[in-house]
XYZ file of C-alpha atoms in Angstrom:
330
model
C -60.024 -49.197 169.429
C -57.935 -50.141 166.444
C -58.403 -48.059 163.293
C -60.160 -49.859 160.451
C -57.815 -49.103 157.565
C -60.150 -50.613 154.963
C -63.000 -48.278 155.851
C -60.561 -45.380 155.967
C -59.269 -46.088 152.467
C -62.780 -46.430 151.066
C -63.720 -43.160 152.734
C -60.779 -41.381 151.110
C -61.669 -42.891 147.728
C -65.288 -41.764 148.031
C -64.153 -38.284 149.031
C -61.964 -37.988 145.939
C -64.774 -39.309 143.751
C -67.163 -36.770 145.275
C -64.854 -33.907 144.393
C -64.669 -35.137 140.787
C -68.459 -35.405 140.565
C -68.910 -31.927 142.042
C -66.491 -30.516 139.467
C -68.526 -32.131 136.671
C -71.757 -30.819 138.186
C -70.125 -27.391 138.426
C -69.338 -27.402 134.712
C -72.840 -28.560 133.788
C -74.571 -25.920 135.888
C -72.275 -23.162 134.671
C -73.215 -24.164 131.114
C -76.879 -23.769 131.998
C -76.182 -20.418 133.625
C -74.242 -19.184 130.595
C -76.569 -20.378 127.827
C -79.892 -21.057 129.515
C -81.019 -17.444 129.316
C -80.486 -17.491 125.551
C -82.608 -20.609 125.330
C -85.421 -18.986 127.292
C -85.218 -15.894 125.092
C -85.329 -18.036 121.952
C -88.368 -19.910 123.293
C -90.146 -16.620 123.956
C -89.357 -15.403 120.437
C -90.644 -18.703 119.028
C -93.855 -18.255 120.988
C -94.273 -14.759 119.598
C -93.809 -16.080 116.062
C -96.513 -18.687 116.679
C -98.875 -15.997 117.919
C -98.148 -13.798 114.923
C -98.712 -16.691 112.542
C -102.038 -17.434 114.223
C -103.239 -13.855 113.900
C -102.145 -12.750 117.373
C -101.766 -9.180 118.498
C -98.414 -8.837 116.740
C -99.804 -9.889 113.382
C -100.031 -7.400 110.523
C -103.127 -9.121 109.143
C -106.527 -7.533 109.165
C -108.151 -7.163 112.553
C -110.831 -9.639 113.553
C -113.870 -8.977 115.641
C -113.468 -10.124 119.241
C -116.285 -12.603 118.930
C -114.730 -14.249 115.865
C -111.104 -14.202 117.002
C -109.576 -17.662 117.100
C -108.029 -18.844 120.325
C -104.328 -18.187 120.525
C -102.476 -21.484 120.482
C -99.787 -21.863 123.096
C -96.362 -22.718 121.863
C -95.266 -26.113 123.083
C -92.756 -25.786 125.892
C -89.537 -27.374 124.809
C -86.643 -28.150 127.083
C -83.478 -26.801 125.556
C -80.049 -28.320 125.783
C -78.854 -25.963 128.553
C -81.800 -26.931 130.740
C -81.240 -30.643 130.132
C -77.583 -30.256 131.032
C -78.570 -28.258 134.104
C -80.835 -31.097 135.217
C -77.961 -33.514 134.728
C -75.820 -31.257 136.897
C -78.472 -31.315 139.633
C -78.609 -35.114 139.439
C -74.831 -35.258 139.755
C -75.085 -32.972 142.778
C -77.432 -35.436 144.469
C -75.125 -38.331 143.592
C -72.130 -36.453 144.952
C -73.963 -35.694 148.208
C -74.787 -39.387 148.663
C -71.168 -40.380 148.054
C -69.936 -37.682 150.419
C -72.319 -38.890 153.118
C -70.960 -42.413 152.580
C -67.405 -41.096 152.944
C -68.334 -39.428 156.247
C -70.031 -42.557 157.585
C -67.109 -44.797 156.620
C -64.676 -42.370 158.249
C -66.693 -42.599 161.450
C -66.762 -46.388 161.290
C -63.013 -46.415 160.676
C -62.191 -44.341 163.763
C -65.093 -45.530 165.984
C -66.187 -42.001 166.872
C -67.897 -38.934 165.476
C -66.171 -38.238 162.124
C -65.347 -34.598 162.833
C -62.411 -34.697 165.213
C -59.925 -32.766 163.042
C -59.877 -30.147 160.297
C -60.138 -32.635 157.438
C -63.183 -34.368 158.891
C -64.756 -31.078 159.933
C -64.361 -29.609 156.441
C -65.804 -32.738 154.862
C -68.894 -32.478 157.044
C -69.330 -28.706 156.562
C -69.273 -28.920 152.761
C -71.738 -31.807 152.859
C -74.178 -29.711 154.885
C -73.741 -26.863 152.396
C -74.663 -29.093 149.453
C -77.691 -30.526 151.269
C -78.855 -27.012 152.171
C -78.556 -25.933 148.546
C -80.538 -28.954 147.358
C -83.332 -27.800 149.666
C -83.066 -24.268 148.242
C -83.338 -25.345 144.597
C -86.317 -27.492 145.554
C -88.157 -24.419 146.869
C -86.833 -21.709 144.519
C -86.261 -21.780 140.724
C -82.536 -21.092 141.065
C -80.989 -24.352 139.890
C -78.986 -22.450 137.274
C -77.114 -20.714 140.120
C -75.735 -24.001 141.455
C -72.340 -23.347 139.915
C -71.826 -20.275 142.102
C -72.455 -22.393 145.192
C -70.368 -25.322 144.003
C -67.347 -23.183 143.181
C -66.467 -22.370 146.829
C -67.472 -25.889 147.857
C -65.066 -27.468 145.368
C -62.286 -25.076 146.395
C -62.820 -25.842 150.094
C -62.921 -29.585 149.429
C -59.732 -29.441 147.359
C -57.890 -27.540 150.105
C -59.383 -29.882 152.680
C -58.306 -33.017 150.840
C -54.765 -31.825 150.137
C -53.410 -29.294 152.619
C -55.611 -30.339 155.542
C -55.806 -34.083 155.012
C -55.264 -36.140 158.163
C -54.974 -39.901 158.374
C -57.614 -41.708 160.384
C -56.606 -41.701 164.043
C -58.089 -41.329 167.532
C -58.762 -37.805 168.755
C -56.804 -36.104 171.528
C -58.073 -36.788 175.068
C -59.668 -33.328 175.347
C -62.087 -34.236 172.526
C -63.049 -37.631 173.901
C -66.411 -36.463 175.172
C -70.064 -36.769 174.227
C -69.972 -32.998 173.673
C -68.068 -33.732 170.458
C -71.347 -35.063 169.044
C -73.418 -32.127 170.280
C -71.261 -28.987 170.143
C -69.253 -29.733 167.003
C -72.202 -31.116 165.035
C -74.173 -27.917 165.740
C -71.190 -25.828 164.626
C -70.917 -27.918 161.440
C -74.589 -27.504 160.534
C -74.582 -23.782 161.273
C -71.366 -23.112 159.364
C -72.418 -25.282 156.419
C -75.772 -23.570 155.990
C -74.182 -20.110 156.371
C -72.383 -20.633 153.061
C -75.712 -20.517 151.204
C -76.773 -17.009 152.341
C -73.194 -15.840 151.832
C -73.295 -16.790 148.145
C -76.865 -15.514 147.768
C -75.878 -12.145 149.244
C -72.944 -11.791 146.851
C -75.254 -12.508 143.906
C -77.763 -10.062 145.356
C -75.167 -7.289 145.148
C -74.527 -8.129 141.488
C -78.234 -8.158 140.732
C -78.916 -4.819 142.406
C -75.880 -3.340 140.652
C -77.399 -4.452 137.335
C -80.763 -2.977 138.273
C -79.077 0.366 138.957
C -76.865 0.279 135.865
C -78.149 -2.271 133.299
C -75.635 -1.242 130.645
C -72.634 -2.003 132.835
C -73.848 -5.457 133.915
C -75.723 -6.398 130.752
C -73.944 -9.737 130.348
C -74.169 -11.227 133.833
C -76.825 -9.319 135.745
C -79.926 -10.210 133.670
C -79.276 -13.936 134.115
C -79.641 -13.677 137.886
C -83.009 -14.032 139.615
C -84.793 -10.954 140.881
C -83.121 -9.251 143.822
C -86.006 -10.030 146.168
C -85.655 -13.770 145.430
C -81.962 -13.740 146.340
C -82.767 -11.673 149.410
C -85.374 -14.195 150.580
C -82.957 -17.097 150.080
C -80.262 -15.358 152.126
C -82.679 -14.357 154.863
C -84.408 -17.725 155.228
C -81.166 -19.698 155.174
C -79.702 -17.425 157.842
C -82.819 -17.859 159.972
C -82.294 -21.621 159.825
C -78.551 -21.512 160.531
C -78.457 -18.843 163.238
C -80.290 -20.678 166.057
C -78.309 -23.850 165.345
C -75.058 -21.887 165.442
C -76.213 -20.197 168.664
C -76.935 -23.595 170.193
C -73.443 -24.720 169.223
C -71.846 -21.687 170.869
C -73.815 -22.261 174.078
C -72.903 -25.954 174.105
C -69.276 -24.989 173.614
C -69.461 -22.804 176.707
C -70.913 -25.667 178.748
C -68.219 -28.033 177.461
C -65.535 -25.462 178.279
C -66.788 -25.237 181.872
C -66.662 -29.012 182.193
C -63.217 -29.329 180.575
C -61.406 -26.183 181.709
C -63.417 -24.920 184.657
C -64.786 -21.763 182.983
C -67.581 -20.969 180.534
C -65.661 -18.327 178.602
C -61.975 -17.510 178.394
C -61.607 -15.359 175.256
C -59.703 -18.114 173.496
C -59.053 -17.047 169.851
C -61.649 -19.429 168.427
C -64.202 -18.510 171.071
C -63.641 -14.821 170.386
C -63.992 -15.056 166.595
C -67.029 -17.326 166.914
C -68.620 -14.698 169.164
C -67.819 -11.999 166.590
C -69.471 -14.107 163.874
C -72.534 -14.562 166.097
C -72.778 -10.796 166.652
C -72.476 -10.096 162.925
C -75.233 -12.557 162.007
C -77.431 -11.222 164.794
C -76.876 -7.737 163.359
C -77.829 -9.036 159.903
C -81.097 -10.512 161.110
C -81.875 -7.320 162.981
C -81.025 -5.150 159.991
C -82.995 -7.392 157.624
C -86.047 -7.085 159.859
C -85.657 -3.291 160.053
C -87.104 -1.416 157.092
C -84.263 1.105 156.986
C -81.524 -1.531 156.707
C -82.843 -3.993 154.155
C -81.244 -4.546 150.801
C -77.620 -3.834 150.028
C -76.487 -2.943 153.530
C -78.030 -6.087 154.985
C -76.387 -8.198 152.249
C -72.999 -6.681 153.042
C -73.420 -7.560 156.720
C -74.270 -11.143 155.751
C -71.143 -11.401 153.608
C -69.046 -10.055 156.479
C -70.511 -12.741 158.739
C -69.581 -15.502 156.337
C -66.080 -14.043 155.912
C -65.625 -14.151 159.692
C -66.809 -17.776 159.707
C -64.232 -18.779 157.078
C -61.555 -16.812 158.937
C -62.433 -18.692 162.103
C -62.179 -22.023 160.343
C -58.826 -21.570 158.616
C -56.818 -18.801 160.262
C -57.686 -19.484 163.894
C -57.279 -23.249 163.599
C -54.092 -23.191 161.549
C -52.215 -20.056 162.585
C -53.083 -19.086 166.133
C -52.387 -21.214 169.197
C -55.169 -21.785 171.666
C -57.254 -24.339 173.497
C -59.094 -25.117 170.246
C -55.971 -25.932 168.219
C -57.042 -29.401 167.132
C -56.471 -28.987 163.410
C -54.687 -32.297 163.092
C -52.196 -30.876 160.587
C -48.660 -29.653 161.039
């Protein structure tokens, strides 16, 4: 079918707009991360002053019998500027995700196929899944102020994707003209996109545990992070969600390979690195479930798994030559 250039141009415009919105959301959430802790500390100090003024336990006034003690008034909870800006950043994140989804849909309508037939389209879909996964995380955990740490790699990946890896809308090569493109590649996209969340959470976990061991050395950054067990739960639960989907994608890839090339496995570079990533994440889940390997060592394994995933995406697709060399860039 003929490429719809109008839809393609609108898709590119929405993609560029999404990047700009994510950058703005990144700045807003970093502001909350940098100054929000001070606001919470100031609110706590204000509450203590109210208690002291009302004759609370910190007051120097004469003691009062328990039966005559007035009730301690609660300080009204005020939303500081950092928190308001953080909420604006979260709203921008939702807006950006909607625009990115629109860009993906228009790209698919432009090319009349699944919109992940080359590196540019694949990267656009992966980063979208990452943002959606993080929106689910901040809905379940009070970690909105960490959004900037997640958006930073997303913005970098989207910038590289939209510049160095950009590919004009075009039909895919004959080898990809199969219904397996919808099944195998979509599973790989979802798995890889969600894996970014535990990767970031594990990195922050290492910073938090380093602060807990040496508070003086990490006094500026460490205290603003959530408790280590919260970051550990985020990494573990996100990996549990991503791992079976990624496993399904690997298995579907083997079935597609048998149909296309007459063998289930051929140790193609991308197949090999994907298998290594699967082994690493399986080792993480095993180590996380084993009492002797929780904590720092498990977090390191998770980070290694994400590093292998990124290596598989960029290096294998762009540098090596194999049956999966469908990057779409020269």
